[in-house]
């Protein structure tokens, strides 16, 4: 990783930790907030501002390696992911497909089409890309469809922490129907997976291995952790351990499956290597 990428990741973690401290200190303990008009005004503005700024900081951090190594070659993939994820969210907020019925509040800023905050399609790209890179690197010998499926699952795992943090602990979006997991309907996970598969296919079409070369495994892993830290940290601060455990167990299972596929592929390669000399030494016709 270059120095600029280290600085970008450092900025992401520093901002996230400061925002988490603010959430713990004032959102969870409003009695600690000075009961003055200026303090109350600042808090109401910062509650909206910091959520939007966190997405912006994450976007800047990811742009550093992309611009450094791909120049403008990443823009087409970003536009494709932005458009498709926006359409998916627009259908979801209007017709309940594919996530179930929900609506965004005004806390995430300007909305496209009067329903979807402009930052939301950006955030899809921000986590779809590292998920794609990590899946490609974790199981390089697997068929493309397996890599894309595992990438989509890694994206869904993010939502296991994101949704409880942003719709249960805070009102960034509101569900029209309740579900068993922090009020989230199970259909939402299905919608995330389907949307994720489409986004991974787009990333594969508009970049493929160039994403892996540009971002790299170490950066992708730290970046994914940095973005996940915000909702996961909110759950920890609020004592919502179910969401924390579910997210971490899902990550562990994902890693276990990826590791199992690696071991199987390695064993198959070794068996093939041992068989080749034997086949070469066997006389023709035997």
mmCIF file of C-alpha atoms in Angstrom:
data_model
loop_
_atom_site.group_PDB
_atom_site.id
_atom_site.type_symbol
_atom_site.label_atom_id
_atom_site.label_comp_id
_atom_site.label_asym_id
_atom_site.label_seq_id
_atom_site.Cartn_x
_atom_site.Cartn_y
_atom_site.Cartn_z
ATOM 1 C CA UNK A 1 0.000 0.000 0.000
ATOM 2 C CA UNK A 2 1.232 3.459 -0.848
ATOM 3 C CA UNK A 3 1.567 6.278 1.653
ATOM 4 C CA UNK A 4 -1.474 8.056 0.210
ATOM 5 C CA UNK A 5 -3.602 4.924 0.637
ATOM 6 C CA UNK A 6 -2.450 4.537 4.236
ATOM 7 C CA UNK A 7 -3.397 8.158 4.915
ATOM 8 C CA UNK A 8 -6.797 7.653 3.254
ATOM 9 C CA UNK A 9 -7.531 4.593 5.397
ATOM 10 C CA UNK A 10 -6.271 6.395 8.493
ATOM 11 C CA UNK A 11 -8.653 9.247 7.795
ATOM 12 C CA UNK A 12 -11.557 6.837 7.377
ATOM 13 C CA UNK A 13 -10.858 5.095 10.687
ATOM 14 C CA UNK A 14 -10.229 8.367 12.521
ATOM 15 C CA UNK A 15 -13.484 9.895 11.328
ATOM 16 C CA UNK A 16 -15.447 6.737 12.067
ATOM 17 C CA UNK A 17 -14.103 6.479 15.604
ATOM 18 C CA UNK A 18 -14.852 10.152 16.299
ATOM 19 C CA UNK A 19 -18.396 9.743 14.956
ATOM 20 C CA UNK A 20 -18.891 6.647 17.103
ATOM 21 C CA UNK A 21 -17.734 8.563 20.167
ATOM 22 C CA UNK A 22 -20.245 11.300 19.370
ATOM 23 C CA UNK A 23 -23.007 8.726 18.969
ATOM 24 C CA UNK A 24 -22.135 7.042 22.271
ATOM 25 C CA UNK A 25 -21.702 10.292 24.186
ATOM 26 C CA UNK A 26 -24.706 12.265 22.976
ATOM 27 C CA UNK A 27 -27.182 10.071 21.077
ATOM 28 C CA UNK A 28 -27.152 7.399 23.782
ATOM 29 C CA UNK A 29 -26.652 9.850 26.650
ATOM 30 C CA UNK A 30 -28.621 12.983 25.736
ATOM 31 C CA UNK A 31 -28.441 14.110 29.364
ATOM 32 C CA UNK A 32 -24.732 14.774 28.789
ATOM 33 C CA UNK A 33 -25.540 17.334 26.098
ATOM 34 C CA UNK A 34 -25.551 20.922 27.424
ATOM 35 C CA UNK A 35 -29.153 22.115 27.456
ATOM 36 C CA UNK A 36 -28.465 25.291 25.548
ATOM 37 C CA UNK A 37 -29.990 26.373 22.272
ATOM 38 C CA UNK A 38 -26.640 26.423 20.485
ATOM 39 C CA UNK A 39 -25.710 22.927 21.717
ATOM 40 C CA UNK A 40 -29.075 21.475 20.762
ATOM 41 C CA UNK A 41 -28.881 23.111 17.335
ATOM 42 C CA UNK A 42 -25.362 21.779 16.786
ATOM 43 C CA UNK A 43 -26.438 18.268 17.751
ATOM 44 C CA UNK A 44 -29.430 18.258 15.401
ATOM 45 C CA UNK A 45 -27.230 19.419 12.526
ATOM 46 C CA UNK A 46 -24.341 17.063 13.315
ATOM 47 C CA UNK A 47 -26.641 14.031 13.535
ATOM 48 C CA UNK A 48 -27.557 14.605 9.907
ATOM 49 C CA UNK A 49 -24.185 15.919 8.791
ATOM 50 C CA UNK A 50 -21.928 13.170 10.166
ATOM 51 C CA UNK A 51 -23.876 10.349 8.480
ATOM 52 C CA UNK A 52 -23.537 12.049 5.118
ATOM 53 C CA UNK A 53 -19.909 12.986 5.723
ATOM 54 C CA UNK A 54 -19.003 9.415 6.639
ATOM 55 C CA UNK A 55 -20.085 8.256 3.176
ATOM 56 C CA UNK A 56 -18.127 11.122 1.607
ATOM 57 C CA UNK A 57 -14.979 10.264 3.592
ATOM 58 C CA UNK A 58 -15.305 6.596 2.605
ATOM 59 C CA UNK A 59 -15.725 7.634 -1.035
ATOM 60 C CA UNK A 60 -12.564 9.746 -0.953
ATOM 61 C CA UNK A 61 -10.607 6.906 0.658
ATOM 62 C CA UNK A 62 -11.603 4.424 -2.048
ATOM 63 C CA UNK A 63 -11.000 6.914 -4.842
ATOM 64 C CA UNK A 64 -7.315 7.234 -3.903
ATOM 65 C CA UNK A 65 -6.171 3.817 -5.193
ATOM 66 C CA UNK A 66 -8.656 3.877 -8.074
ATOM 67 C CA UNK A 67 -7.403 7.166 -9.480
ATOM 68 C CA UNK A 68 -3.784 6.240 -8.742
ATOM 69 C CA UNK A 69 -3.869 2.980 -10.698
ATOM 70 C CA UNK A 70 -6.858 3.167 -13.028
ATOM 71 C CA UNK A 71 -6.989 6.876 -13.831
ATOM 72 C CA UNK A 72 -10.488 7.301 -15.272
ATOM 73 C CA UNK A 73 -10.890 3.601 -16.027
ATOM 74 C CA UNK A 74 -13.020 3.045 -12.914
ATOM 75 C CA UNK A 75 -15.682 5.609 -13.824
ATOM 76 C CA UNK A 76 -17.691 3.357 -16.183
ATOM 77 C CA UNK A 77 -17.994 0.673 -13.515
ATOM 78 C CA UNK A 78 -18.989 3.244 -10.917
ATOM 79 C CA UNK A 79 -21.677 4.695 -13.187
ATOM 80 C CA UNK A 80 -23.074 1.230 -13.952
ATOM 81 C CA UNK A 81 -23.252 0.323 -10.244
ATOM 82 C CA UNK A 82 -24.718 3.727 -9.386
ATOM 83 C CA UNK A 83 -27.490 3.478 -11.977
ATOM 84 C CA UNK A 84 -28.481 -0.110 -11.203
ATOM 85 C CA UNK A 85 -28.410 0.357 -7.433
ATOM 86 C CA UNK A 86 -30.433 3.552 -7.752
ATOM 87 C CA UNK A 87 -33.056 1.763 -9.853
ATOM 88 C CA UNK A 88 -33.151 -1.060 -7.297
ATOM 89 C CA UNK A 89 -33.639 1.426 -4.444
ATOM 90 C CA UNK A 90 -36.184 3.417 -6.444
ATOM 91 C CA UNK A 91 -38.239 0.278 -7.033
ATOM 92 C CA UNK A 92 -37.870 -0.681 -3.401
ATOM 93 C CA UNK A 93 -39.009 2.646 -2.008
ATOM 94 C CA UNK A 94 -41.877 2.868 -4.469
ATOM 95 C CA UNK A 95 -43.113 -0.698 -4.906
ATOM 96 C CA UNK A 96 -41.403 -2.773 -2.212
ATOM 97 C CA UNK A 97 -39.376 -4.767 -4.747
ATOM 98 C CA UNK A 98 -36.862 -6.314 -4.128
ATOM 99 C CA UNK A 99 -36.286 -5.323 -0.490
ATOM 100 C CA UNK A 100 -39.782 -4.941 0.909
ATOM 101 C CA UNK A 101 -41.560 -1.660 1.575
ATOM 102 C CA UNK A 102 -39.531 1.130 3.159
ATOM 103 C CA UNK A 103 -38.832 4.845 2.845
ATOM 104 C CA UNK A 104 -35.891 7.125 3.528
ATOM 105 C CA UNK A 105 -36.118 10.076 5.869
ATOM 106 C CA UNK A 106 -34.488 13.424 5.111
ATOM 107 C CA UNK A 107 -31.395 12.628 7.226
ATOM 108 C CA UNK A 108 -29.276 11.422 4.292
ATOM 109 C CA UNK A 109 -29.645 14.553 2.211
ATOM 110 C CA UNK A 110 -30.801 15.288 -1.326
ATOM 111 C CA UNK A 111 -33.012 12.589 -2.806
ATOM 112 C CA UNK A 112 -33.096 11.506 -6.440
ATOM 113 C CA UNK A 113 -36.551 10.984 -7.854
ATOM 114 C CA UNK A 114 -37.935 12.271 -4.575
ATOM 115 C CA UNK A 115 -37.251 8.927 -2.883
ATOM 116 C CA UNK A 116 -33.600 7.797 -2.906
ATOM 117 C CA UNK A 117 -30.798 9.833 -1.272
ATOM 118 C CA UNK A 118 -28.058 10.494 -3.815
ATOM 119 C CA UNK A 119 -25.476 9.102 -1.401
ATOM 120 C CA UNK A 120 -27.106 5.670 -1.249
ATOM 121 C CA UNK A 121 -26.069 4.441 -4.743
ATOM 122 C CA UNK A 122 -22.588 5.751 -3.931
ATOM 123 C CA UNK A 123 -22.503 3.640 -0.773
ATOM 124 C CA UNK A 124 -23.471 0.530 -2.761
ATOM 125 C CA UNK A 125 -20.361 0.989 -4.913
ATOM 126 C CA UNK A 126 -18.188 1.679 -1.872
ATOM 127 C CA UNK A 127 -18.853 -1.773 -0.406
ATOM 128 C CA UNK A 128 -19.564 -3.720 -3.589
ATOM 129 C CA UNK A 129 -16.044 -3.112 -4.878
ATOM 130 C CA UNK A 130 -14.062 -4.367 -1.845
ATOM 131 C CA UNK A 131 -16.463 -7.321 -1.569
ATOM 132 C CA UNK A 132 -15.727 -8.185 -5.204
ATOM 133 C CA UNK A 133 -11.963 -7.863 -4.748
ATOM 134 C CA UNK A 134 -11.894 -9.918 -1.544
ATOM 135 C CA UNK A 135 -13.960 -12.721 -3.088
ATOM 136 C CA UNK A 136 -11.746 -12.822 -6.172
ATOM 137 C CA UNK A 137 -8.587 -13.029 -4.079
ATOM 138 C CA UNK A 138 -9.991 -15.475 -1.512
ATOM 139 C CA UNK A 139 -10.843 -18.127 -4.101
ATOM 140 C CA UNK A 140 -8.893 -17.438 -7.305
ATOM 141 C CA UNK A 141 -9.315 -20.954 -8.702
ATOM 142 C CA UNK A 142 -13.090 -20.995 -8.385
ATOM 143 C CA UNK A 143 -15.427 -20.367 -11.342
ATOM 144 C CA UNK A 144 -16.550 -16.792 -11.842
ATOM 145 C CA UNK A 145 -20.106 -17.506 -10.682
ATOM 146 C CA UNK A 146 -18.793 -18.788 -7.339
ATOM 147 C CA UNK A 147 -16.643 -15.685 -6.862
ATOM 148 C CA UNK A 148 -19.544 -13.369 -7.703
ATOM 149 C CA UNK A 149 -21.898 -15.263 -5.396
ATOM 150 C CA UNK A 150 -19.460 -15.090 -2.498
ATOM 151 C CA UNK A 151 -18.897 -11.398 -3.192
ATOM 152 C CA UNK A 152 -22.648 -10.781 -3.048
ATOM 153 C CA UNK A 153 -22.851 -12.675 0.255
ATOM 154 C CA UNK A 154 -20.064 -10.512 1.690
ATOM 155 C CA UNK A 155 -22.071 -7.455 0.698
ATOM 156 C CA UNK A 156 -25.168 -8.853 2.421
ATOM 157 C CA UNK A 157 -23.169 -9.408 5.614
ATOM 158 C CA UNK A 158 -22.569 -5.653 5.791
ATOM 159 C CA UNK A 159 -26.332 -5.151 5.939
ATOM 160 C CA UNK A 160 -26.617 -7.449 8.951
ATOM 161 C CA UNK A 161 -25.046 -4.596 10.939
ATOM 162 C CA UNK A 162 -26.075 -1.663 8.745
ATOM 163 C CA UNK A 163 -29.818 -2.170 8.891
ATOM 164 C CA UNK A 164 -30.124 -2.477 12.684
ATOM 165 C CA UNK A 165 -27.889 0.579 13.109
ATOM 166 C CA UNK A 166 -29.584 2.800 10.556
ATOM 167 C CA UNK A 167 -33.249 1.821 10.846
ATOM 168 C CA UNK A 168 -33.552 0.476 14.403
ATOM 169 C CA UNK A 169 -31.104 2.564 16.423
ATOM 170 C CA UNK A 170 -31.485 5.639 14.216
ATOM 171 C CA UNK A 171 -34.249 6.688 11.778
ATOM 172 C CA UNK A 172 -32.347 7.003 8.493
ATOM 173 C CA UNK A 173 -34.950 4.790 6.842
ATOM 174 C CA UNK A 174 -38.238 3.336 8.031
ATOM 175 C CA UNK A 175 -39.746 -0.063 7.219
ATOM 176 C CA UNK A 176 -43.396 -0.285 6.228
ATOM 177 C CA UNK A 177 -43.601 -3.844 7.559
ATOM 178 C CA UNK A 178 -41.905 -5.335 10.574
ATOM 179 C CA UNK A 179 -39.634 -8.348 10.651
ATOM 180 C CA UNK A 180 -37.948 -10.559 13.243
ATOM 181 C CA UNK A 181 -34.454 -9.056 12.934
ATOM 182 C CA UNK A 182 -34.545 -5.537 14.386
ATOM 183 C CA UNK A 183 -37.753 -4.864 12.492
ATOM 184 C CA UNK A 184 -36.218 -5.782 9.130
ATOM 185 C CA UNK A 185 -38.221 -8.164 6.894
ATOM 186 C CA UNK A 186 -36.365 -11.223 5.625
ATOM 187 C CA UNK A 187 -37.156 -10.150 2.076
ATOM 188 C CA UNK A 188 -34.603 -7.376 2.496
ATOM 189 C CA UNK A 189 -31.737 -9.873 2.646
ATOM 190 C CA UNK A 190 -33.028 -11.544 -0.512
ATOM 191 C CA UNK A 191 -33.163 -8.152 -2.207
ATOM 192 C CA UNK A 192 -29.620 -7.368 -1.099
ATOM 193 C CA UNK A 193 -28.342 -10.672 -2.436
ATOM 194 C CA UNK A 194 -30.034 -10.324 -5.819
ATOM 195 C CA UNK A 195 -28.950 -6.701 -6.175
ATOM 196 C CA UNK A 196 -25.464 -7.656 -5.036
ATOM 197 C CA UNK A 197 -25.192 -10.376 -7.668
ATOM 198 C CA UNK A 198 -26.116 -7.897 -10.398
ATOM 199 C CA UNK A 199 -23.610 -5.348 -9.095
ATOM 200 C CA UNK A 200 -20.835 -7.953 -8.938
ATOM 201 C CA UNK A 201 -21.592 -8.983 -12.507
ATOM 202 C CA UNK A 202 -21.319 -5.332 -13.532
ATOM 203 C CA UNK A 203 -17.988 -4.926 -11.762
ATOM 204 C CA UNK A 204 -16.773 -8.065 -13.496
ATOM 205 C CA UNK A 205 -17.913 -6.696 -16.836
ATOM 206 C CA UNK A 206 -16.543 -3.197 -16.300
ATOM 207 C CA UNK A 207 -13.095 -3.921 -14.953
ATOM 208 C CA UNK A 208 -12.698 -7.516 -13.832
ATOM 209 C CA UNK A 209 -9.139 -8.151 -12.717
ATOM 210 C CA UNK A 210 -8.232 -4.482 -13.014
ATOM 211 C CA UNK A 211 -10.224 -3.791 -9.829
ATOM 212 C CA UNK A 212 -8.148 -6.399 -8.012
ATOM 213 C CA UNK A 213 -4.877 -4.932 -9.266
ATOM 214 C CA UNK A 214 -5.942 -1.367 -8.481
ATOM 215 C CA UNK A 215 -7.321 -1.826 -4.968
ATOM 216 C CA UNK A 216 -5.558 -4.945 -3.741
ATOM 217 C CA UNK A 217 -6.419 -7.378 -0.982
ATOM 218 C CA UNK A 218 -4.906 -5.588 2.019
ATOM 219 C CA UNK A 219 -6.526 -2.258 1.200
ATOM 220 C CA UNK A 220 -9.873 -3.939 0.461
ATOM 221 C CA UNK A 221 -9.827 -5.844 3.752
ATOM 222 C CA UNK A 222 -8.989 -2.765 5.838
ATOM 223 C CA UNK A 223 -11.442 -0.627 3.890
ATOM 224 C CA UNK A 224 -14.281 -3.137 4.311
ATOM 225 C CA UNK A 225 -13.509 -3.280 8.040
ATOM 226 C CA UNK A 226 -13.409 0.519 8.245
ATOM 227 C CA UNK A 227 -16.832 0.943 6.666
ATOM 228 C CA UNK A 228 -18.325 -1.950 8.648
ATOM 229 C CA UNK A 229 -16.938 -0.428 11.849
ATOM 230 C CA UNK A 230 -19.531 2.362 11.851
ATOM 231 C CA UNK A 231 -22.734 0.277 12.098
ATOM 232 C CA UNK A 232 -21.031 -2.468 14.099
ATOM 233 C CA UNK A 233 -19.644 0.092 16.542
ATOM 234 C CA UNK A 234 -23.082 1.641 16.955
ATOM 235 C CA UNK A 235 -24.510 -1.767 17.865
ATOM 236 C CA UNK A 236 -21.737 -2.321 20.392
ATOM 237 C CA UNK A 237 -22.263 1.121 21.923
ATOM 238 C CA UNK A 238 -26.002 0.492 22.233
ATOM 239 C CA UNK A 239 -25.500 -2.983 23.673
ATOM 240 C CA UNK A 240 -27.308 -4.661 20.777
ATOM 241 C CA UNK A 241 -25.205 -7.806 20.939
ATOM 242 C CA UNK A 242 -27.471 -9.931 18.749
ATOM 243 C CA UNK A 243 -26.593 -7.816 15.715
ATOM 244 C CA UNK A 244 -22.900 -7.884 16.623
ATOM 245 C CA UNK A 245 -22.824 -11.663 17.052
ATOM 246 C CA UNK A 246 -24.856 -12.354 13.903
ATOM 247 C CA UNK A 247 -22.555 -10.146 11.811
ATOM 248 C CA UNK A 248 -19.323 -11.623 13.187
ATOM 249 C CA UNK A 249 -20.574 -15.209 12.902
ATOM 250 C CA UNK A 250 -21.624 -14.561 9.302
ATOM 251 C CA UNK A 251 -18.147 -13.196 8.535
ATOM 252 C CA UNK A 252 -16.553 -16.234 10.173
ATOM 253 C CA UNK A 253 -18.738 -18.599 8.147
ATOM 254 C CA UNK A 254 -17.893 -16.732 4.943
ATOM 255 C CA UNK A 255 -14.190 -17.022 5.719
ATOM 256 C CA UNK A 256 -14.596 -20.710 6.571
ATOM 257 C CA UNK A 257 -16.263 -21.443 3.239
ATOM 258 C CA UNK A 258 -13.613 -19.465 1.342
ATOM 259 C CA UNK A 259 -10.819 -21.253 3.204
ATOM 260 C CA UNK A 260 -12.429 -24.625 2.550
ATOM 261 C CA UNK A 261 -12.587 -23.896 -1.166
ATOM 262 C CA UNK A 262 -8.931 -22.837 -1.112
ATOM 263 C CA UNK A 263 -7.884 -26.090 0.571
ATOM 264 C CA UNK A 264 -9.908 -28.160 -1.871
ATOM 265 C CA UNK A 265 -8.449 -26.341 -4.876
ATOM 266 C CA UNK A 266 -4.921 -26.720 -3.486
ATOM 267 C CA UNK A 267 -5.422 -30.435 -2.944
ATOM 268 C CA UNK A 268 -6.793 -30.828 -6.468
ATOM 269 C CA UNK A 269 -3.784 -28.966 -7.909
ATOM 270 C CA UNK A 270 -1.339 -31.158 -5.997
ATOM 271 C CA UNK A 271 -3.117 -34.318 -7.121
ATOM 272 C CA UNK A 272 -2.998 -33.124 -10.703
ATOM 273 C CA UNK A 273 0.723 -32.327 -10.420
ATOM 274 C CA UNK A 274 1.501 -35.822 -9.081
ATOM 275 C CA UNK A 275 -0.613 -37.507 -11.760
ATOM 276 C CA UNK A 276 1.070 -35.785 -14.705
ATOM 277 C CA UNK A 277 4.512 -37.468 -14.381
ATOM 278 C CA UNK A 278 2.826 -40.858 -13.918
ATOM 279 C CA UNK A 279 0.768 -40.365 -17.051
ATOM 280 C CA UNK A 280 3.848 -39.303 -18.988
ATOM 281 C CA UNK A 281 5.765 -42.408 -17.856
ATOM 282 C CA UNK A 282 2.994 -44.840 -18.789
ATOM 283 C CA UNK A 283 3.651 -46.455 -22.184
ATOM 284 C CA UNK A 284 1.116 -45.719 -24.851
ATOM 285 C CA UNK A 285 -1.431 -48.462 -25.132
ATOM 286 C CA UNK A 286 -1.174 -49.581 -21.495
#
